[in-house]
Amino acid sequence: MSTEIADRDATIVAPEQASPDASRRGAPVHHRDFVEKVAGTLPYADDWGFPGMLHGVVVRAQLPSARIVAIDTSAARAVPGVRAVLTAADVPHNGIHDEASGLGVDAIQQPVLAADRVRYDGEPVAVIAAETPGAALEAAGLVDVEYEELPGVFDPEEALRDDAPAIHAGGNRYVDWRSSIGDVDAAMRSADLVVEETYRSQRVDHAYLEPEAGIGWIDSDGVLTLRVSTQVIEHAREIAEILKLPHSRVRVIASYMGGGFGGKEDMTIEPFLALLVWRTRRPVRMVWTRQESLLARYKRHPFTMRYRTGVRRDGTIVAQDVRIVGDAGAYPLLSSRVLFAATVNATGPYRVQDARVESTAVFTNNVPTSAFRGFGAMQVVFGYESQMDRIAELLGLDPAEVRRRNFVQRGDLRVTGEPIDTGVGVGECMERVLAELGPPSRPSGPHSRIGRGFACSMQPYGRSVFFADRASAWIGLEQDGTMVIRAGVTDLGAGQAASLANIAGEILGVTVDRTSVHIGDSALTPLTGGTFATRQLYMSGNAVLKVARSLRSKLEPVAAALLECEPAQLSFEDNRVSVGDRSLTMAEVAQAAEHQGVMPYVHETFEAETGEFDRETGRGRSFPDYTHGAHAAEVEVDESTGQVRVLKYVACHDVGRAISMQRVEGQIQGAVAQGVGYALSEDVELVDGVPSSTLFAEYLIPSSVDLPDIRAIGLELHPGKGPLGARGIGEPPIGPSAPALASAIQDAVGVRLQRLPMTPERLLDALQAARGASGSVAS
Amino acid sequence: MYSAPFEYVRASSWPEAVDLLEGGGEDARVIAGGQSLVPMMMLRLAAPSLLVDVSAAADRSVDLVDAELVLSALVRHADIEHSEVVRGSCPMLTEAVTHIGNVRVRHRGTIGGSLAHGEPTAELATVAVAEGATVTVLGPGGERAIPAGDLFVTHFTTSLEPGEVVTAVRFPVPGGRRGSSFQEIARRAGDFALVEAAATVALDEDDRCLSVRLVVGAVSDRPVDVSQAARPLIGERIGEDAVGEVARAVAAEIEVGPHTHAGREYRRRLVSVLAGRALLTAADRAAGAVHTDHGNGARA
Ligand SMILES: Cc1cc2nc3c(=O)[nH]c(=O)nc-3n(C[C@H](O)[C@H](O)[C@H](O)COP(=O)(O)OP(=O)(O)OC[C@H]3O[C@@H](n4cnc5c(N)ncnc54)[C@H](O)[C@@H]3O)c2cc1C
């Protein structure tokens, strides 16, 4: 059965329906954000303003490692219009505490404003609020910080040496993870071939359209309120701790975001805005420039990944031994969790009876690294997929066949010893993308070569199970039969809010145009936890599904009595409840319910499955479930210049059930664009901790002209653990691009790059090296 | 970021622009399309006290007079891109402007601004030198003509005197069997070039090279005329081997500045590749051969 959905306006699939195509019905569903974003009318964080608001700026350190001797703010204070210049001494509790791993890794408090020590270039040292942006900027230039420069360390391997300067009191080795299954050393000895390679990934910026921005004010009842571009409204509690306020006195409202990608998972402007608002008692707006965002916003972890893989002659993997070092930068943030995800996912969608994975997150004086779409589990795709191609090459086997012989199946164990407990569609995805590339293109010039490659991946969705994740939601019917959903989700632009309307509508029969979704307000919407870890569809989706079902079961007896039938006979569709040809409008049902004292609203909490993980042994339950997929690409490489052009790209993922196929395709296309940038061009280059450029124009995200049409295919093969069998799709499609392109380049010109990004210069160097001393590059 | 505060006036003629500039003092600046100046102001790399907007100082005229293509300084990149007159008389301009920025930039940026700015990667600067253009300028001391080869001094520095404005750019339109080619590589579509090479070749009836010009842009502090190195081609039928030698010699000699995204040696190799492609393509076009594109067309 073909499960690719042709109807681009398709909305939702009922689980009991055999053919998803048949279940697509009703009017096209566009949540209002589609139209408003295209029309430019949707208010983003920095579109909000207040009469009499101040403008905030952050003053940042201009060197990566130093002791702060003194800060003189008198000149800055003297600038006309300046209302506050705050330094570490002004922060009630100058520490952000987040034990990110959930498994008791020692947490280090990161100062809101650097007090005595600067650990990375761009670290905040002061904040200023002034009547105009100009005055604030002028004052920022006048904050006089006396530094005593300290030796820094910028390479993770060097940072691990005993004589390296210690960035924190406990040393530079922040966290180690280790998981193993079977006896890897014995298995390695039994292998016919051992393949050992090292792969390197780089530091990457989220490069969202909307920079970090927001506005804060004190509400009439004295509650500190922030309307910001954030993925996590629950930070309200942390902000309260920083200001030493009761949690109930801080409220965070998330505006619709112009992209988050993990970059707005840790707090961005929130603590600075909060400090300035609280101190001045005035509304304050803060928007970071591109330059400061590129300089100081937390990036993706660069990884060094050493893979040792033992295989039999037929390509079967018998042993997998992986060692990963990740550059955490100057502060912990979410590094422990990112490296955890890397560890448990490092062996990919392949069977491992004997395997060991070790990883370390290392402090350096580089800009900190933290959450970014793919979260540790995407860097390793470049490692394990490159390794599969290398095995095929050395054994003279077809790379697709080598994968077929090793793919995991439901019930197989992971390196953590836990079984995979849902169906695995990676094989189908691989066959599909290989078939979809079509006939090969012809080279456009005499120096050009065409090549093709593919890669597979497996990416978790949902938080690690030991977090015992929860999400709550509220759904009610108004007297006119319209529906209101309240849930604390934040909407990154992926349609998190719209999906909730789709899911509730599926159960209650209320159409999206008659549904209002209120999201992202820590004071008014039931908390769902942040939008990250591809958890929102899984968590809030399941919460809304649970609440919708519960509300339906409250309404069914009311409607059944009026329609003189059994509750089970009722259908909820198109804003009506019906049995046969008799029906009631949703308004009639809502009114009857209230009249009878059956309140037509419900609030409930969905609790995700839980499990234990033992940090010492590295065994136990890690992630609830995975999304599998495969990508294939065709490239043209200019042998003389090293330029790579992506000509064709197909990406396919098993999404279990598509809540909205259009949004699934959007997620895949966006992730591929980001993945291609990661593969070929993006790199936050630091020279001793200092960026070689902070111009956005020089940060090489691909433009639409650099990308081919990306063919996105969502298959509905194996039900996952999301609502109605859905699997998360936000992060999974970002992993396979780099190895797929590496293998396409190799197919074109015969050299394999093991370091990202695969720039024309690196490729040309590799080509020359491969040709040896005799070879000269033709012009 | 926000720019520093400034005053703004519009000039309705070139002489008025010159007067306004003189009255505005040292920190007065012309603004045309604003595509270079405004970003610099926003980054506070420039902080003019007065902007003299010349957009209405003249028409955006494109004229072919007496074997000369005369472009008003206000002609925009998109005007060049879409002009049949330009395509027919100086096709290298048409070929080069498509490499400039993106469609938004091309619709605002002007040729006068591009040349006056003195950015070493500017495509139009490289073309102006390769095609032997002349720049007409007006200043407090009257009008004068500057050969494009003498205009560019170093990064963001030209031989324009304070208070002078560019009013027109003149490209010679020689007849005969002549072909040209503009080759460029940028890291990303629309980015400033890593390397540019511009070549013109004239052939006799026997396909032997009568004259050749070769200019390399974007690698040094200004477009570099390396025609001298191509002299061995004169009198010969242009072929891959001879061109390869010229290209390698040019690459070995040329001064290559630093770049955020590319090493010197890499860019030197690109000079060799692009110089070769430019010469071969120009020769093919001169011979009237079907347009063999020696590039890979790696830009849109
Ligand atoms: C995103 C982006 C990408 C770009 N990519 C490219 C590219 O790939 N290649 C490229 O060449 N350019 C590129 N540009 C720059 C663009 O081509 C500019 O249009 C051009 O460099 C300057 O022309 P302008 O009319 O905008 O000049 P303005 O920005 O208005 O002025 C630039 C300078 O020239 C002076 N000036 C302007 N007109 C005159 C005049 N008539 N007489 C004397 N002085 C004058 C100004 O005082 C100022 O110093 C890019 C710009 C942007 C924003």
mmCIF file of N, CA and C in Angstrom, chain A residues 133-134 137 289 291 444-448 636 638 640-643 645 680-681 685 692-693 695-703 705-706 759-761 764-765 768 777-779, chain B residues 1-2 43-44 184-192 240 243-244 247-248 260-267 269-270 272-274 276-277 280 293-300:
data_model
loop_
_atom_site.group_PDB
_atom_site.id
_atom_site.type_symbol
_atom_site.label_atom_id
_atom_site.label_comp_id
_atom_site.label_asym_id
_atom_site.label_seq_id
_atom_site.Cartn_x
_atom_site.Cartn_y
_atom_site.Cartn_z
ATOM 1 N N PRO A 133 17.351 53.451 21.949
ATOM 2 C CA PRO A 133 18.379 52.454 21.619
ATOM 3 C C PRO A 133 19.752 53.111 21.465
ATOM 4 N N GLY A 134 19.749 54.323 20.919
ATOM 5 C CA GLY A 134 21.015 55.028 20.713
ATOM 6 C C GLY A 134 21.734 55.306 22.022
ATOM 7 N N LEU A 137 23.138 52.085 23.456
ATOM 8 C CA LEU A 137 24.349 51.657 22.756
ATOM 9 C C LEU A 137 25.545 52.525 23.134
ATOM 10 N N THR A 289 21.363 41.861 18.351
ATOM 11 C CA THR A 289 21.749 42.007 16.953
ATOM 12 C C THR A 289 22.247 40.658 16.444
ATOM 13 N N GLN A 291 25.026 40.222 15.109
ATOM 14 C CA GLN A 291 26.430 40.091 15.474
ATOM 15 C C GLN A 291 26.568 39.475 16.866
ATOM 16 N N SER A 444 27.344 19.315 -16.325
ATOM 17 C CA SER A 444 27.111 20.556 -17.066
ATOM 18 C C SER A 444 28.369 21.092 -17.715
ATOM 19 N N GLY A 445 29.501 20.498 -17.455
ATOM 20 C CA GLY A 445 30.723 21.001 -18.079
ATOM 21 C C GLY A 445 31.786 19.934 -18.093
ATOM 22 N N PRO A 446 32.885 20.195 -18.801
ATOM 23 C CA PRO A 446 33.924 19.173 -18.948
ATOM 24 C C PRO A 446 34.636 18.812 -17.648
ATOM 25 N N HIS A 447 34.570 19.680 -16.643
ATOM 26 C CA HIS A 447 35.283 19.384 -15.404
ATOM 27 C C HIS A 447 34.362 18.849 -14.319
ATOM 28 N N SER A 448 33.126 18.614 -14.688
ATOM 29 C CA SER A 448 32.134 18.260 -13.674
ATOM 30 C C SER A 448 31.868 16.764 -13.649
ATOM 31 N N GLU A 636 26.777 17.473 -8.199
ATOM 32 C CA GLU A 636 27.729 17.697 -9.276
ATOM 33 C C GLU A 636 28.950 18.352 -8.649
ATOM 34 N N ASP A 638 32.693 20.055 -9.288
ATOM 35 C CA ASP A 638 33.665 20.591 -10.233
ATOM 36 C C ASP A 638 35.047 20.177 -9.745
ATOM 37 N N SER A 640 37.923 20.867 -10.694
ATOM 38 C CA SER A 640 38.983 21.867 -10.694
ATOM 39 C C SER A 640 38.844 22.869 -9.570
ATOM 40 N N THR A 641 37.609 23.111 -9.131
ATOM 41 C CA THR A 641 37.400 24.145 -8.112
ATOM 42 C C THR A 641 36.914 23.555 -6.781
ATOM 43 N N GLY A 642 36.500 22.321 -6.777
ATOM 44 C CA GLY A 642 36.001 21.707 -5.544
ATOM 45 C C GLY A 642 34.575 22.091 -5.213
ATOM 46 N N GLN A 643 33.945 22.850 -6.095
ATOM 47 C CA GLN A 643 32.571 23.264 -5.798
ATOM 48 C C GLN A 643 31.601 22.095 -5.922
ATOM 49 N N ARG A 645 27.566 21.126 -6.102
ATOM 50 C CA ARG A 645 26.194 21.599 -6.268
ATOM 51 C C ARG A 645 25.267 20.422 -6.025
ATOM 52 N N LEU A 680 27.928 21.278 4.074
ATOM 53 C CA LEU A 680 28.788 21.867 3.046
ATOM 54 C C LEU A 680 29.411 23.215 3.398
ATOM 55 N N SER A 681 28.783 23.992 4.258
ATOM 56 C CA SER A 681 29.297 25.357 4.363
ATOM 57 C C SER A 681 29.286 25.989 5.753
ATOM 58 N N GLU A 685 33.621 29.698 12.863
ATOM 59 C CA GLU A 685 35.062 29.505 13.028
ATOM 60 C C GLU A 685 35.578 30.400 14.144
ATOM 61 N N SER A 692 36.041 34.426 13.697
ATOM 62 C CA SER A 692 36.735 35.123 12.607
ATOM 63 C C SER A 692 35.798 36.104 11.916
ATOM 64 N N SER A 693 34.497 35.940 12.089
ATOM 65 C CA SER A 693 33.558 36.953 11.610
ATOM 66 C C SER A 693 32.266 36.824 12.395
ATOM 67 N N LEU A 695 29.646 38.617 11.063
ATOM 68 C CA LEU A 695 28.692 39.134 10.087
ATOM 69 C C LEU A 695 27.800 37.997 9.609
ATOM 70 N N PHE A 696 26.512 38.237 9.655
ATOM 71 C CA PHE A 696 25.582 37.215 9.196
ATOM 72 C C PHE A 696 25.846 36.903 7.725
ATOM 73 N N ALA A 697 26.253 37.924 6.986
ATOM 74 C CA ALA A 697 26.534 37.715 5.559
ATOM 75 C C ALA A 697 27.658 36.711 5.358
ATOM 76 N N GLU A 698 28.490 36.522 6.364
ATOM 77 C CA GLU A 698 29.609 35.593 6.216
ATOM 78 C C GLU A 698 29.350 34.263 6.916
ATOM 79 N N TYR A 699 28.168 34.110 7.472
ATOM 80 C CA TYR A 699 27.802 32.811 8.027
ATOM 81 C C TYR A 699 27.018 32.078 6.937
ATOM 82 N N LEU A 700 27.571 30.963 6.462
ATOM 83 C CA LEU A 700 27.128 30.447 5.173
ATOM 84 C C LEU A 700 25.956 29.460 5.253
ATOM 85 N N ILE A 701 24.780 29.958 5.651
ATOM 86 C CA ILE A 701 23.591 29.129 5.467
ATOM 87 C C ILE A 701 23.276 29.133 3.981
ATOM 88 N N PRO A 702 22.802 27.990 3.467
ATOM 89 C CA PRO A 702 22.482 27.973 2.039
ATOM 90 C C PRO A 702 21.273 28.859 1.761
ATOM 91 N N SER A 703 21.281 29.522 0.628
ATOM 92 C CA SER A 703 20.105 30.297 0.239
ATOM 93 C C SER A 703 19.239 29.403 -0.645
ATOM 94 N N VAL A 705 18.675 29.618 -3.595
ATOM 95 C CA VAL A 705 19.319 29.386 -4.889
ATOM 96 C C VAL A 705 20.358 28.264 -4.794
ATOM 97 N N ASP A 706 20.890 28.020 -3.594
ATOM 98 C CA ASP A 706 21.910 26.981 -3.427
ATOM 99 C C ASP A 706 21.294 25.593 -3.260
ATOM 100 N N THR A 759 33.995 21.744 2.620
ATOM 101 C CA THR A 759 34.136 22.954 1.808
ATOM 102 C C THR A 759 34.849 22.622 0.498
ATOM 103 N N PRO A 760 34.679 23.473 -0.504
ATOM 104 C CA PRO A 760 35.390 23.265 -1.773
ATOM 105 C C PRO A 760 36.898 23.184 -1.546
ATOM 106 N N GLU A 761 37.386 23.986 -0.630
ATOM 107 C CA GLU A 761 38.824 24.002 -0.376
ATOM 108 C C GLU A 761 39.289 22.659 0.192
ATOM 109 N N LEU A 764 39.138 20.076 -2.582
ATOM 110 C CA LEU A 764 40.237 20.205 -3.548
ATOM 111 C C LEU A 764 41.551 19.698 -2.940
ATOM 112 N N ASP A 765 41.768 20.020 -1.668
ATOM 113 C CA ASP A 765 42.966 19.502 -0.980
ATOM 114 C C ASP A 765 42.959 17.974 -0.980
ATOM 115 N N GLN A 768 43.716 16.602 -4.402
ATOM 116 C CA GLN A 768 45.132 16.705 -4.743
ATOM 117 C C GLN A 768 45.950 15.667 -4.002
ATOM 118 N N VAL A 777 46.170 19.472 -11.058
ATOM 119 C CA VAL A 777 44.755 19.749 -11.286
ATOM 120 C C VAL A 777 44.601 20.441 -12.633
ATOM 121 N N ALA A 778 43.812 19.864 -13.472
ATOM 122 C CA ALA A 778 43.571 20.481 -14.779
ATOM 123 C C ALA A 778 42.870 21.803 -14.586
ATOM 124 N N SER A 779 43.143 22.732 -15.461
ATOM 125 C CA SER A 779 42.461 24.005 -15.286
ATOM 126 C C SER A 779 41.250 24.046 -16.186
ATOM 127 N N MET B 1 21.939 46.670 14.796
ATOM 128 C CA MET B 1 22.517 47.950 15.224
ATOM 129 C C MET B 1 21.770 49.112 14.565
ATOM 130 N N TYR B 2 21.973 50.266 15.123
ATOM 131 C CA TYR B 2 21.366 51.456 14.556
ATOM 132 C C TYR B 2 22.476 52.377 14.067
ATOM 133 N N LEU B 43 26.345 49.079 10.656
ATOM 134 C CA LEU B 43 27.407 48.440 11.441
ATOM 135 C C LEU B 43 28.338 49.480 12.069
ATOM 136 N N ARG B 44 28.023 50.726 11.847
ATOM 137 C CA ARG B 44 28.824 51.857 12.347
ATOM 138 C C ARG B 44 30.249 51.840 11.804
ATOM 139 N N GLU B 184 33.354 33.713 -12.345
ATOM 140 C CA GLU B 184 33.392 34.028 -10.911
ATOM 141 C C GLU B 184 33.081 32.796 -10.073
ATOM 142 N N ILE B 185 33.715 32.758 -8.923
ATOM 143 C CA ILE B 185 33.331 31.765 -7.914
ATOM 144 C C ILE B 185 33.095 32.487 -6.595
ATOM 145 N N ALA B 186 31.934 32.201 -6.016
ATOM 146 C CA ALA B 186 31.625 32.696 -4.666
ATOM 147 C C ALA B 186 31.267 31.467 -3.843
ATOM 148 N N ARG B 187 31.350 31.594 -2.520
ATOM 149 C CA ARG B 187 31.033 30.432 -1.692
ATOM 150 C C ARG B 187 29.549 30.092 -1.775
ATOM 151 N N ARG B 188 28.760 31.088 -2.044
ATOM 152 C CA ARG B 188 27.317 30.885 -1.990
ATOM 153 C C ARG B 188 26.711 31.779 -3.050
ATOM 154 N N ALA B 189 25.623 31.363 -3.635
ATOM 155 C CA ALA B 189 24.976 32.181 -4.651
ATOM 156 C C ALA B 189 24.782 33.603 -4.123
ATOM 157 N N GLY B 190 25.265 34.587 -4.880
ATOM 158 C CA GLY B 190 25.033 35.969 -4.505
ATOM 159 C C GLY B 190 26.034 36.551 -3.534
ATOM 160 N N ASP B 191 26.938 35.748 -3.021
ATOM 161 C CA ASP B 191 27.945 36.284 -2.108
ATOM 162 C C ASP B 191 29.013 37.056 -2.864
ATOM 163 N N PHE B 192 29.757 37.866 -2.117
ATOM 164 C CA PHE B 192 30.895 38.536 -2.724
ATOM 165 C C PHE B 192 31.856 37.463 -3.235
ATOM 166 N N GLU B 240 44.131 25.012 -25.316
ATOM 167 C CA GLU B 240 44.146 24.708 -23.881
ATOM 168 C C GLU B 240 45.542 24.770 -23.262
ATOM 169 N N VAL B 243 46.907 28.387 -22.975
ATOM 170 C CA VAL B 243 46.094 29.103 -21.992
ATOM 171 C C VAL B 243 46.430 28.608 -20.584
ATOM 172 N N GLY B 244 46.603 27.302 -20.449
ATOM 173 C CA GLY B 244 46.944 26.737 -19.143
ATOM 174 C C GLY B 244 48.234 27.338 -18.622
ATOM 175 N N ALA B 247 47.568 30.894 -17.528
ATOM 176 C CA ALA B 247 46.767 30.910 -16.292
ATOM 177 C C ALA B 247 47.632 30.561 -15.088
ATOM 178 N N ARG B 248 48.477 29.567 -15.249
ATOM 179 C CA ARG B 248 49.334 29.176 -14.117
ATOM 180 C C ARG B 248 50.336 30.280 -13.779
ATOM 181 N N THR B 260 38.039 35.403 4.863
ATOM 182 C CA THR B 260 37.472 34.666 6.003
ATOM 183 C C THR B 260 37.245 33.195 5.664
ATOM 184 N N HIS B 261 36.830 32.922 4.453
ATOM 185 C CA HIS B 261 36.365 31.567 4.152
ATOM 186 C C HIS B 261 37.273 30.770 3.244
ATOM 187 N N ALA B 262 38.433 31.281 2.912
ATOM 188 C CA ALA B 262 39.262 30.522 1.973
ATOM 189 C C ALA B 262 40.723 30.864 2.161
ATOM 190 N N GLY B 263 41.548 29.854 2.100
ATOM 191 C CA GLY B 263 42.979 30.046 2.231
ATOM 192 C C GLY B 263 43.563 30.671 0.969
ATOM 193 N N ARG B 264 44.746 31.252 1.125
ATOM 194 C CA ARG B 264 45.399 31.899 -0.016
ATOM 195 C C ARG B 264 45.679 30.913 -1.140
ATOM 196 N N GLU B 265 46.203 29.737 -0.793
ATOM 197 C CA GLU B 265 46.605 28.794 -1.835
ATOM 198 C C GLU B 265 45.393 28.313 -2.630
ATOM 199 N N TYR B 266 44.316 28.127 -1.914
ATOM 200 C CA TYR B 266 43.096 27.696 -2.603
ATOM 201 C C TYR B 266 42.665 28.764 -3.604
ATOM 202 N N ARG B 267 42.691 30.003 -3.158
ATOM 203 C CA ARG B 267 42.249 31.060 -4.074
ATOM 204 C C ARG B 267 43.219 31.213 -5.245
ATOM 205 N N ARG B 269 44.755 28.769 -6.620
ATOM 206 C CA ARG B 269 44.381 27.714 -7.563
ATOM 207 C C ARG B 269 43.146 28.117 -8.372
ATOM 208 N N LEU B 270 42.208 28.780 -7.688
ATOM 209 C CA LEU B 270 41.013 29.211 -8.419
ATOM 210 C C LEU B 270 41.355 30.255 -9.478
ATOM 211 N N SER B 272 43.966 30.353 -11.266
ATOM 212 C CA SER B 272 44.456 29.615 -12.418
ATOM 213 C C SER B 272 43.286 29.005 -13.205
ATOM 214 N N VAL B 273 42.358 28.399 -12.489
ATOM 215 C CA VAL B 273 41.223 27.748 -13.158
ATOM 216 C C VAL B 273 40.362 28.781 -13.885
ATOM 217 N N LEU B 274 40.022 29.868 -13.196
ATOM 218 C CA LEU B 274 39.093 30.834 -13.787
ATOM 219 C C LEU B 274 39.749 31.640 -14.899
ATOM 220 N N GLY B 276 41.984 30.581 -16.904
ATOM 221 C CA GLY B 276 41.973 29.671 -18.048
ATOM 222 C C GLY B 276 40.603 29.598 -18.694
ATOM 223 N N ARG B 277 39.592 29.452 -17.866
ATOM 224 C CA ARG B 277 38.236 29.341 -18.417
ATOM 225 C C ARG B 277 37.815 30.632 -19.113
ATOM 226 N N LEU B 280 39.645 30.871 -22.572
ATOM 227 C CA LEU B 280 39.130 29.901 -23.548
ATOM 228 C C LEU B 280 37.714 30.254 -23.993
ATOM 229 N N ASP B 293 30.511 26.560 -22.755
ATOM 230 C CA ASP B 293 30.736 27.179 -21.449
ATOM 231 C C ASP B 293 31.814 26.396 -20.732
ATOM 232 N N HIS B 294 32.945 27.043 -20.537
ATOM 233 C CA HIS B 294 34.020 26.352 -19.838
ATOM 234 C C HIS B 294 33.865 26.419 -18.326
ATOM 235 N N GLY B 295 32.872 27.165 -17.909
ATOM 236 C CA GLY B 295 32.601 27.165 -16.476
ATOM 237 C C GLY B 295 31.650 26.021 -16.183
ATOM 238 N N ASN B 296 31.255 25.928 -14.947
ATOM 239 C CA ASN B 296 30.310 24.864 -14.614
ATOM 240 C C ASN B 296 28.938 25.453 -14.347
ATOM 241 N N GLY B 297 28.819 26.739 -14.650
ATOM 242 C CA GLY B 297 27.517 27.368 -14.457
ATOM 243 C C GLY B 297 27.040 27.312 -13.020
ATOM 244 N N ALA B 298 28.003 27.283 -12.095
ATOM 245 C CA ALA B 298 27.620 27.043 -10.703
ATOM 246 C C ALA B 298 27.056 28.266 -10.018
ATOM 247 N N ARG B 299 26.305 29.024 -10.732
ATOM 248 C CA ARG B 299 25.604 30.075 -10.007
ATOM 249 C C ARG B 299 24.341 30.401 -10.777
ATOM 250 N N ALA B 300 23.413 30.967 -10.070
ATOM 251 C CA ALA B 300 22.134 31.232 -10.711
ATOM 252 C C ALA B 300 21.847 32.715 -10.647
#
